[in-house]
């Protein structure tokens, strides 16, 4: 389907030390050193190595030359790529020792990102395998391979074709992937596996997983630390999915008044779960407050009180009477099992304070028996405080997009989390590195309100520098949580990122929404199809046929036309819309819209979808001239800012000019238009 090609390292041990994204980056660095004869010598390395961020703060060029000279004193000797990798690992190892081991073994990985942890305990692996066996044991395709044995490599062997991870994502958030788009034949080719993993990674981002620097090839190889890290996130999302007022309005019982409800809306799912647990154990007479899922639950007492409140019919005095913590932990698990909760963790896991497994255990108890009442008056009040459907969808889209960027802060609620300005500054710095003056920014937690305003004022200042049309907008508008303003700003940030990427493939010229529209129509018409749209508000888009034509035009084999409906009825439109999103992700598009956005022709989401498909298509054209093409559709593609750029419009490009600016992107649909400029918000027509 796409030009899939990983960097091949013949030495298996050496290959296991790197992810594909690392190999691709190092390969490009190595190739840049080649002379006219295509050779690289040992003496060429110090000048390159000292510029790498892994070493520039640790060594100078002479120190690197000395370290490399210890293994081979002849600097004129030619070296190959694998010798370069060994030299890199040698330097990295010594740098770690020099820094007293404070640095992670791979600088490509962020310690705060759970997907990228290198070590996961055997207990966690056993728990995840038990979860998979339980939830996917009856799957028509996977049941032939299940149950998995946690003591073997069954899990890592099975994930190599991508089907298991796609199915697990649908368990966590049903309907995320149209399973018709998953390749499920018995013997999958390398291309088909790559397609499945690309679909998996882009869908994982679309449910809130952080998958920075993981490529399809890493999953094809079944790398345990990456596989388990991703599975851990997917399961966590599943277990915490209902811990919000929209899904479980009964949670309003945990608070007393409207102000507390607003606070509850802003809490992360983990904190809501802690609040729920403390609510019950305090009712049961427990005197302490549980603040975490590790040290505070290690003795099992909090669990004993919680289970006595939730399932008093199965309680036993022995649980609290025993002085042996291991015995108490076993009694707690027996109690939970009698109330119907499967035993995924062990007494040892409780005693060792495994935060992931204990969180999963408490979440399981919540799902099985929340112990909350159904006070209809309180529940209706809580429902009134949640956003309307479209606002909720847009908040979800931008929340997931921000989390996909790999910034240090994880966003749980856009409208609450961005009010201190810090996250917006992180996003801007990610899109335009160097645009933020961090000396004038305050990192959370921020106690002084004026510091939040200062952060947000800098956001507005940078927005003006980027030619946003801001009318009477101040940082205080963001601090006050103006939802329309926040959504519009994030829409502009999203388009800035997309347009920056598109510009890198259009010989540096700016691209407007009109150019994207013209490209899409020409691309479809070039295949002989007659589909045509007048704008991104064209109601004919609701049936999905134009996007299916466009996807087929950029990659002829991607659409199975036997699965496409006429799109005349709502159920047919939904089938097409769901299929479009999965096919686009399978190609490699990182998109966060929902089928409803296509069916209702949400102009903003339609524009981003089209621009994402355009970016993917132009990437493939660039790779035709790239001597080291990236695995098409992987989630770790980097934007080559100065790569040889193909024509955006082919041979007819000269027939019109790409003279637009970022401010030319126009989003003015009535449903989300912001036109109250006198109140200090963005003017919709100027978007």
XYZ file of C-alpha atoms in Angstrom:
687
model
C 0.000 0.000 0.000
C 2.857 2.330 0.811
C 6.583 2.265 0.432
C 7.321 0.468 3.697
C 11.002 0.173 4.407
C 12.735 -0.025 7.760
C 16.436 0.404 8.463
C 17.913 -3.102 8.446
C 20.655 -4.015 10.945
C 22.032 -7.519 10.475
C 23.379 -7.840 14.040
C 20.276 -8.854 16.029
C 21.649 -7.675 19.366
C 22.583 -4.317 17.893
C 19.174 -4.044 16.256
C 17.458 -4.688 19.596
C 19.146 -1.652 21.168
C 17.297 0.836 18.973
C 13.795 1.643 17.816
C 13.208 2.253 14.124
C 12.827 5.994 14.652
C 16.284 6.038 16.272
C 17.794 3.955 13.476
C 16.292 6.213 10.832
C 17.608 9.350 12.515
C 21.081 7.897 13.048
C 21.122 6.529 9.494
C 20.482 9.982 8.074
C 23.247 11.418 10.277
C 25.649 8.713 9.134
C 24.846 9.234 5.455
C 25.472 12.980 5.824
C 29.120 12.161 6.656
C 29.834 10.252 3.438
C 32.465 11.670 1.140
C 32.330 11.691 -2.648
C 33.253 8.011 -2.696
C 30.506 7.116 -0.240
C 32.923 6.383 2.608
C 32.915 7.386 6.284
C 36.003 7.177 8.496
C 36.363 6.996 12.252
C 37.879 10.471 12.201
C 34.642 11.891 10.766
C 32.591 10.921 13.826
C 33.667 13.360 16.598
C 32.500 16.424 14.662
C 29.052 14.826 14.245
C 28.743 13.238 17.680
C 29.442 16.453 19.577
C 26.426 18.059 17.870
C 24.012 15.322 18.965
C 21.894 16.387 21.935
C 22.783 13.119 23.670
C 26.422 14.205 24.002
C 26.736 17.958 23.489
C 26.265 18.754 27.193
C 28.580 15.942 28.283
C 31.595 15.936 25.956
C 33.623 18.242 23.773
C 34.965 17.112 20.414
C 38.420 16.209 21.722
C 36.949 14.022 24.486
C 34.853 12.137 21.943
C 37.893 11.677 19.724
C 39.784 10.226 22.664
C 37.006 7.769 23.579
C 36.631 6.567 19.993
C 40.408 6.251 19.683
C 40.481 3.741 22.544
C 38.848 1.133 20.313
C 40.742 1.979 17.106
C 43.648 4.413 16.951
C 43.603 4.589 13.151
C 41.145 7.398 12.435
C 41.443 6.909 8.678
C 39.825 3.465 8.780
C 36.504 3.262 6.944
C 33.517 2.265 9.048
C 30.069 1.003 8.119
C 26.725 1.921 9.664
C 26.828 -0.866 12.237
C 30.275 0.229 13.420
C 28.842 3.734 13.731
C 26.009 2.376 15.898
C 28.493 0.564 18.161
C 30.479 3.760 18.564
C 27.267 5.596 19.409
C 26.326 3.025 22.073
C 29.832 3.149 23.522
C 29.632 6.923 23.869
C 26.115 6.713 25.278
C 27.182 4.168 27.892
C 30.085 6.307 29.051
C 27.920 9.431 29.077
C 25.467 7.645 31.377
C 28.256 6.694 33.755
C 29.637 10.227 33.652
C 26.261 11.599 34.686
C 25.932 9.052 37.509
C 23.248 7.147 35.659
C 20.780 10.000 35.847
C 20.050 9.822 32.162
C 17.708 7.300 30.614
C 19.381 4.694 28.435
C 17.660 6.097 25.379
C 17.363 9.851 24.985
C 14.619 9.378 22.434
C 12.296 8.220 25.211
C 10.546 10.458 27.698
C 10.455 9.123 31.227
C 7.022 10.630 31.804
C 5.453 8.734 28.906
C 4.198 5.359 30.035
C 4.226 3.918 26.524
C 7.965 4.215 26.379
C 8.991 2.568 29.639
C 11.665 -0.057 29.079
C 10.798 -2.279 32.053
C 7.441 -3.726 33.048
C 7.123 -6.359 35.756
C 6.136 -9.955 35.179
C 3.061 -9.313 37.339
C 1.911 -6.514 35.039
C 2.488 -8.675 31.975
C 0.440 -11.469 33.547
C -2.322 -8.984 34.409
C -2.463 -7.624 30.859
C -2.516 -11.126 29.379
C -5.377 -12.108 31.723
C -7.262 -8.969 30.656
C -6.783 -9.810 26.966
C -7.859 -13.417 27.490
C -10.968 -12.236 29.302
C -12.125 -9.524 26.891
C -11.022 -10.983 23.551
C -11.393 -14.703 24.223
C -14.613 -14.867 22.177
C -13.437 -12.703 19.284
C -14.198 -14.565 16.018
C -10.665 -14.090 14.680
C -8.540 -14.122 17.845
C -10.190 -17.019 19.660
C -8.063 -19.447 17.656
C -4.967 -17.960 19.354
C -6.350 -17.435 22.867
C -5.898 -17.917 25.766
C -2.333 -16.641 25.874
C 0.197 -17.998 28.337
C 1.781 -15.099 30.304
C 4.877 -17.183 31.012
C 5.787 -17.393 27.314
C 6.256 -14.986 24.402
C 2.766 -15.753 23.079
C 1.688 -12.133 23.520
C 4.649 -10.651 21.657
C 4.309 -13.158 18.835
C 0.600 -12.460 18.427
C 0.899 -8.664 18.351
C 3.234 -8.809 15.360
C 0.359 -8.889 12.856
C -1.386 -5.875 14.437
C -4.824 -7.471 14.784
C -4.728 -7.930 18.561
C -3.845 -4.304 19.294
C -6.561 -3.009 16.950
C -9.135 -5.241 18.623
C -7.961 -4.169 22.081
C -8.411 -0.503 21.148
C -12.013 -1.260 20.193
C -12.533 -2.933 23.572
C -11.246 0.211 25.301
C -13.262 2.662 23.173
C -15.857 0.779 21.095
C -16.188 1.878 17.487
C -12.796 3.581 17.267
C -11.666 1.282 14.444
C -13.876 0.021 11.648
C -12.855 -3.633 11.832
C -13.529 -3.988 8.116
C -10.311 -2.009 7.629
C -8.194 -4.495 9.614
C -6.245 -7.067 7.591
C -7.181 -10.430 9.110
C -6.141 -13.060 6.605
C -4.302 -16.073 7.987
C -0.868 -15.262 6.562
C -0.360 -11.520 6.405
C 2.353 -9.984 4.259
C 4.799 -7.464 5.715
C 2.828 -4.690 4.012
C -0.438 -5.832 5.578
C 1.137 -6.037 9.023
C 2.528 -2.555 8.596
C -0.930 -1.301 7.584
C -2.479 -2.841 10.707
C 0.130 -1.316 12.992
C -0.176 2.086 11.342
C -3.941 1.882 11.862
C -3.317 0.811 15.458
C -0.910 3.634 16.289
C -3.037 6.390 14.787
C -6.136 4.965 16.469
C -4.282 4.699 19.779
C -3.508 8.409 19.551
C -7.177 9.004 18.782
C -8.239 7.500 22.129
C -5.620 9.327 24.192
C -2.522 7.115 24.155
C 0.896 8.729 23.933
C 2.848 6.991 21.187
C 5.660 9.452 20.558
C 8.603 7.902 18.693
C 7.029 4.492 18.165
C 6.837 3.262 14.588
C 4.981 0.415 12.948
C 8.239 -1.474 12.531
C 8.776 -1.518 16.305
C 5.455 -3.312 16.728
C 6.054 -5.614 13.761
C 9.161 -6.756 15.625
C 7.136 -7.209 18.830
C 9.484 -5.210 21.053
C 8.305 -6.134 24.571
C 8.804 -2.810 26.364
C 6.941 -0.891 23.663
C 4.182 -3.481 23.276
C 3.506 -3.690 27.024
C 3.701 0.073 27.425
C 1.075 0.579 24.718
C -1.169 -2.194 26.060
C -0.899 -0.675 29.536
C -2.192 2.658 28.239
C -5.025 1.092 26.246
C -6.243 -0.942 29.234
C -5.967 2.078 31.518
C -8.115 4.126 29.139
C -10.701 1.343 29.118
C -10.808 1.058 32.903
C -11.074 4.815 33.472
C -13.477 5.588 30.611
C -16.563 5.966 32.817
C -14.964 8.084 35.529
C -16.553 11.350 34.459
C -19.905 13.040 34.985
C -20.989 12.609 31.380
C -20.685 8.818 31.499
C -21.502 8.389 35.197
C -23.622 11.303 36.487
C -23.990 9.407 39.802
C -20.477 10.688 40.607
C -22.131 13.955 41.607
C -22.798 12.272 44.960
C -19.108 12.736 45.768
C -19.545 16.531 46.064
C -21.839 18.893 47.927
C -22.484 21.973 45.788
C -22.146 23.439 42.315
C -18.650 24.762 42.959
C -17.520 21.288 43.933
C -19.135 19.918 40.771
C -17.025 22.299 38.673
C -13.956 21.049 40.495
C -15.010 17.452 39.860
C -15.325 18.208 36.146
C -11.695 19.348 36.072
C -10.218 16.288 37.822
C -8.319 13.584 35.966
C -9.927 10.103 35.962
C -7.307 8.852 38.436
C -8.145 11.625 40.878
C -11.870 10.977 40.481
C -11.198 7.329 41.297
C -9.269 8.327 44.418
C -12.092 10.661 45.412
C -14.606 7.843 44.958
C -12.507 5.463 47.052
C -12.045 7.987 49.878
C -15.762 8.787 49.810
C -16.624 5.167 50.604
C -13.839 4.283 53.038
C -14.608 7.368 55.126
C -18.212 6.282 55.259
C -16.960 2.926 56.476
C -14.930 4.497 59.305
C -11.418 4.548 57.836
C -9.542 7.468 59.378
C -6.833 8.027 56.768
C -7.002 9.590 53.285
C -5.715 7.541 50.366
C -3.621 9.797 48.146
C -2.109 7.245 45.778
C -2.474 3.684 44.510
C 0.862 2.481 45.868
C 2.141 3.164 49.395
C -1.264 4.164 50.789
C -2.861 0.806 49.932
C 0.060 -1.541 50.587
C -1.225 -2.715 53.971
C -4.646 -3.667 52.518
C -6.624 -1.853 55.244
C -8.144 0.717 52.900
C -9.270 -2.110 50.601
C -10.863 -3.944 53.515
C -12.926 -0.883 54.461
C -13.850 -0.214 50.819
C -15.094 -3.753 50.218
C -17.005 -3.807 53.513
C -18.956 -0.768 52.303
C -19.485 -2.001 48.723
C -20.261 -5.649 49.522
C -21.037 -6.049 53.233
C -22.679 -9.413 52.554
C -19.250 -10.893 51.830
C -17.298 -9.162 54.614
C -15.280 -11.009 57.209
C -13.949 -9.617 60.523
C -10.740 -11.555 59.930
C -9.680 -9.158 57.165
C -9.125 -6.281 59.578
C -8.261 -8.408 62.597
C -5.241 -10.112 61.037
C -1.818 -8.630 61.748
C -0.245 -10.251 58.690
C -0.373 -7.854 55.722
C -0.007 -10.659 53.142
C -2.865 -12.560 54.735
C -5.003 -9.403 54.696
C -4.195 -8.833 51.012
C -5.299 -12.380 50.199
C -8.517 -11.928 52.187
C -9.183 -8.684 50.286
C -8.800 -10.493 46.959
C -11.063 -13.318 48.174
C -13.687 -10.730 49.123
C -13.449 -9.068 45.700
C -13.716 -12.423 43.951
C -16.878 -13.312 45.898
C -18.491 -10.109 44.636
C -17.615 -11.054 41.056
C -14.313 -9.294 40.372
C -11.779 -11.473 38.616
C -8.412 -11.860 40.312
C -5.940 -10.093 38.012
C -3.418 -9.088 40.666
C -1.858 -10.982 43.552
C -1.363 -10.286 47.245
C 2.257 -9.604 46.433
C 1.249 -6.875 43.956
C -0.754 -5.165 46.699
C 2.087 -5.457 49.207
C 4.665 -4.161 46.727
C 2.469 -1.176 45.890
C 2.270 -1.686 42.132
C 0.494 1.545 41.172
C -0.684 0.351 37.749
C -2.155 -2.892 39.060
C -3.707 -1.322 42.140
C -5.305 1.388 40.028
C -6.681 -1.320 37.725
C -8.036 -3.212 40.750
C -9.856 -0.163 42.169
C -11.214 0.748 38.726
C -12.521 -2.797 38.390
C -14.300 -2.486 41.737
C -15.840 0.809 40.599
C -17.170 -0.747 37.388
C -18.548 -3.759 39.185
C -20.205 -1.930 42.069
C -19.872 1.835 42.393
C -22.060 2.073 45.488
C -23.409 5.444 44.327
C -27.053 6.464 44.601
C -29.299 7.726 41.828
C -30.313 11.134 43.165
C -32.119 12.363 40.042
C -32.072 16.002 41.150
C -28.316 16.053 41.595
C -27.755 14.003 38.445
C -29.834 16.334 36.280
C -27.908 19.322 37.642
C -24.615 17.636 36.789
C -25.870 16.853 33.287
C -26.753 20.519 32.766
C -23.144 21.471 33.501
C -21.701 19.280 30.737
C -21.123 20.694 27.240
C -23.363 20.300 24.203
C -22.574 17.526 21.734
C -20.552 19.551 19.225
C -18.549 21.409 21.877
C -17.796 18.084 23.552
C -16.632 16.585 20.247
C -14.377 19.548 19.518
C -12.944 19.536 23.048
C -12.229 15.823 22.647
C -10.566 16.361 19.260
C -8.221 19.088 20.472
C -7.481 17.275 23.744
C -6.351 14.191 21.854
C -4.397 16.276 19.363
C -2.506 18.078 22.155
C -1.710 14.781 23.869
C -0.427 13.342 20.573
C 2.219 16.074 20.364
C 4.234 14.514 23.164
C 4.406 17.618 25.369
C 5.289 17.079 29.020
C 1.796 17.847 30.372
C -1.092 15.435 29.783
C -4.451 17.095 29.138
C -7.613 15.657 30.685
C -9.996 18.573 30.167
C -9.071 21.231 27.615
C -11.298 23.973 29.002
C -9.876 23.619 32.512
C -6.298 22.556 31.827
C -5.346 25.386 29.427
C -6.552 28.219 31.665
C -3.135 28.791 33.241
C -1.589 29.231 29.780
C 1.238 26.743 30.296
C -0.122 24.009 28.026
C -0.858 26.509 25.241
C 2.740 27.708 25.479
C 3.980 24.104 25.296
C 1.859 23.536 22.183
C 3.126 26.701 20.497
C 6.726 25.804 21.285
C 6.153 22.321 19.843
C 4.756 23.699 16.589
C 7.174 26.638 16.332
C 10.273 25.840 18.410
C 11.773 28.951 19.965
C 8.577 30.992 19.769
C 8.087 30.966 23.561
C 10.144 33.023 26.007
C 10.309 30.518 28.863
C 12.029 33.057 31.100
C 8.728 34.933 31.176
C 6.555 31.861 31.763
C 5.475 30.275 35.038
C 5.203 26.501 35.327
C 2.289 24.915 37.234
C 1.269 24.668 39.969
C 0.549 28.393 39.803
C -0.925 29.966 42.927
C -0.828 33.630 41.943
C -3.603 34.499 39.430
C -1.525 37.212 37.745
C 1.068 34.585 36.761
C -1.617 32.713 34.845
C -2.569 35.944 33.090
C 1.098 36.534 32.190
C 1.305 33.083 30.598
C -1.890 33.660 28.637
C -0.804 37.157 27.594
C 2.283 35.581 26.042
C 0.018 33.132 24.183
C -1.942 36.085 22.758
C 1.291 37.923 21.898
C 2.664 34.923 19.982
C -0.718 34.539 18.256
C -0.455 38.097 16.962
C 3.089 37.439 15.767
C 1.682 34.471 13.838
C -0.889 36.825 12.283
C -3.932 35.586 14.135
C -6.789 38.081 13.784
C -7.251 38.916 17.469
C -9.823 41.573 18.306
C -9.765 42.875 21.897
C -8.468 39.543 23.179
C -6.431 39.455 26.385
C -4.855 36.680 28.412
C -7.573 37.093 31.019
C -10.136 35.749 28.511
C -8.289 32.434 28.477
C -7.839 32.425 32.259
C -11.605 32.902 32.640
C -12.198 29.806 30.502
C -13.866 31.387 27.453
C -14.707 28.134 25.669
C -15.312 29.602 22.220
C -12.024 31.470 22.326
C -10.134 28.379 23.498
C -11.621 26.233 20.723
C -10.826 28.825 18.061
C -7.237 29.211 19.261
C -6.724 25.460 19.229
C -8.239 25.216 15.758
C -5.724 27.788 14.582
C -2.880 25.908 16.290
C -3.962 22.688 14.563
C -4.054 24.340 11.165
C -0.708 26.029 11.767
C 0.856 22.634 12.319
C -0.758 21.151 9.211
C 0.072 24.138 7.021
C 3.660 24.154 8.224
C 3.937 20.513 7.176
C 2.247 21.148 3.843
C 4.568 24.080 3.185
C 7.574 21.778 3.535
C 6.227 19.867 0.517
C 5.223 22.871 -1.605
C 8.638 24.437 -2.200
C 8.199 26.660 0.858
C 5.098 28.505 -0.324
C 2.119 29.129 1.913
C -1.085 27.161 1.313
C -4.614 28.371 1.930
C -7.871 26.493 2.392
C -8.741 27.281 -1.235
C -5.541 25.546 -2.339
C -6.370 22.470 -0.269
C -9.863 22.383 -1.778
C -8.502 22.729 -5.310
C -5.923 19.984 -4.695
C -8.605 17.577 -3.419
C -10.909 18.164 -6.401
C -8.059 17.814 -8.909
C -6.800 14.661 -7.228
C -10.218 13.021 -7.444
C -10.820 14.158 -11.016
C -7.401 12.867 -12.101
C -8.674 9.315 -11.537
C -11.668 9.835 -13.819
C -14.212 10.107 -11.011
C -16.797 12.868 -11.124
C -17.056 13.731 -7.405
C -16.624 17.442 -6.744
C -17.173 19.750 -3.792
C -17.666 23.512 -3.771
C -16.386 24.100 -0.248
C -15.680 22.358 3.046
C -19.299 23.070 3.958
C -20.655 21.205 0.932
C -23.546 19.080 2.209
C -22.750 16.331 -0.292
C -19.758 15.484 1.905
C -22.107 13.899 4.424
C -22.410 10.669 2.409
C -18.643 10.161 2.496
C -18.264 9.291 -1.175
C -15.995 12.241 -2.009
C -13.519 11.273 0.716
C -13.547 7.651 -0.391
C -12.792 8.818 -3.934
C -9.993 11.022 -2.576
C -8.470 8.221 -0.485
C -8.640 5.894 -3.477
C -6.975 8.563 -5.621
C -3.978 8.969 -3.303
C -3.626 5.186 -2.795
C -5.629 3.084 -5.269
C -5.574 -0.097 -3.178
C -6.708 1.440 0.093
C -10.483 1.394 -0.411
C -12.462 -1.836 -0.670
C -15.408 -0.631 -2.734
C -17.415 -3.725 -1.812
C -17.742 -2.212 1.681
C -18.907 1.215 0.495
C -22.600 2.121 0.644
C -24.505 4.685 -1.405
C -24.717 6.924 1.652
C -28.405 7.687 1.163
C -29.620 6.817 4.661
C -28.151 7.820 7.991
C -26.966 4.309 8.815
C -25.261 4.090 5.402
C -23.609 7.491 5.949
C -22.323 6.349 9.327
C -20.855 3.175 7.843
C -19.040 5.202 5.190
C -17.840 7.821 7.694
C -16.483 5.184 10.080
C -14.721 3.438 7.209
C -13.204 6.722 5.951
C -11.623 7.499 9.320
C -10.106 4.033 9.681
C -8.808 3.980 6.103
C -7.215 7.416 6.534
C -5.510 6.268 9.741
C -4.430 3.077 8.029
C -2.681 5.194 5.411
C -0.887 7.166 8.112
C -3.087 10.207 8.722
C -3.134 11.394 12.323
C -6.754 12.533 12.686
C -9.099 12.917 15.647
C -12.539 13.551 14.197
C -15.592 11.315 14.701
C -18.063 9.907 12.151
C -20.606 12.527 13.266
C -18.250 15.282 12.112
C -18.382 13.913 8.566
C -22.102 13.197 8.636
C -22.882 16.695 9.931
C -20.226 18.301 7.676
C -18.356 20.013 10.502
C -16.311 22.430 8.429
C -13.330 22.593 10.783
C -12.992 18.822 11.039
C -13.578 18.351 7.290
C -10.781 20.815 6.543
C -8.300 19.095 8.855
C -9.182 15.679 7.406
C -8.594 16.890 3.845
C -5.350 18.627 4.778
C -4.123 15.472 6.538
C -4.783 13.347 3.458
C -3.053 15.955 1.301
C -0.003 15.948 3.601
C 0.231 12.166 3.480
C -0.017 12.168 -0.315
C 2.704 14.793 -0.711
C 4.941 12.887 1.700
C 4.785 9.840 -0.545
C 5.769 11.928 -3.563
C 8.763 13.299 -1.654
C 9.860 9.803 -0.718
C 10.186 8.938 -4.384
C 13.260 11.187 -4.373
C 14.362 10.429 -0.809
C 17.249 7.903 -0.674
C 16.092 6.798 2.769
C 12.286 6.707 2.647
C 10.427 6.511 5.910
C 8.021 3.651 6.637
C 4.858 5.020 5.130
C 2.148 5.736 7.582
C 4.171 5.245 10.735
C 3.228 7.400 13.635
C 6.722 8.831 13.971
C 7.196 10.607 10.667
C 9.168 13.802 10.999
C 8.666 16.801 8.780
C 11.609 17.423 6.465
C 11.704 21.212 6.474
C 14.089 21.458 3.558
C 13.581 18.274 1.615
C 13.216 18.199 -2.182
C 9.600 19.174 -2.688
C 7.358 17.908 -5.460
C 4.750 20.087 -7.051
C 1.577 20.306 -5.035
C -0.533 20.540 -8.126
C 1.445 18.572 -10.657
C 2.005 19.913 -14.157
C -0.779 22.486 -13.848
C 0.807 24.144 -10.842
C 1.817 27.237 -12.790
C -1.796 27.981 -13.652
C -2.321 29.686 -10.307
C -0.362 31.069 -7.394
C 0.072 29.798 -3.859
C 0.121 33.253 -2.378
C -1.987 32.660 0.712
C -0.964 33.060 4.311
C -1.916 31.181 7.460
C -4.591 33.786 8.025
C -6.275 32.710 4.809
C -7.688 29.605 6.459
C -11.360 30.382 6.815
C -13.619 28.604 9.269
C -16.896 30.430 9.577
C -19.652 27.854 9.895
C -22.628 29.137 11.805
C -22.585 26.485 14.472
C -19.228 27.460 15.871
C -18.784 30.996 14.581
C -17.299 33.459 17.021
C -18.527 36.897 16.127
C -18.918 38.802 19.401
C -15.814 40.932 18.863
C -17.107 43.653 21.160
C -16.784 41.190 24.025
C -13.157 40.546 23.246
C -13.223 37.401 21.166
C -12.045 36.372 17.730
C -14.090 37.466 14.768
C -15.263 34.381 12.916
C -14.916 35.820 9.410
C -11.288 36.600 10.140
C -10.429 33.027 11.032
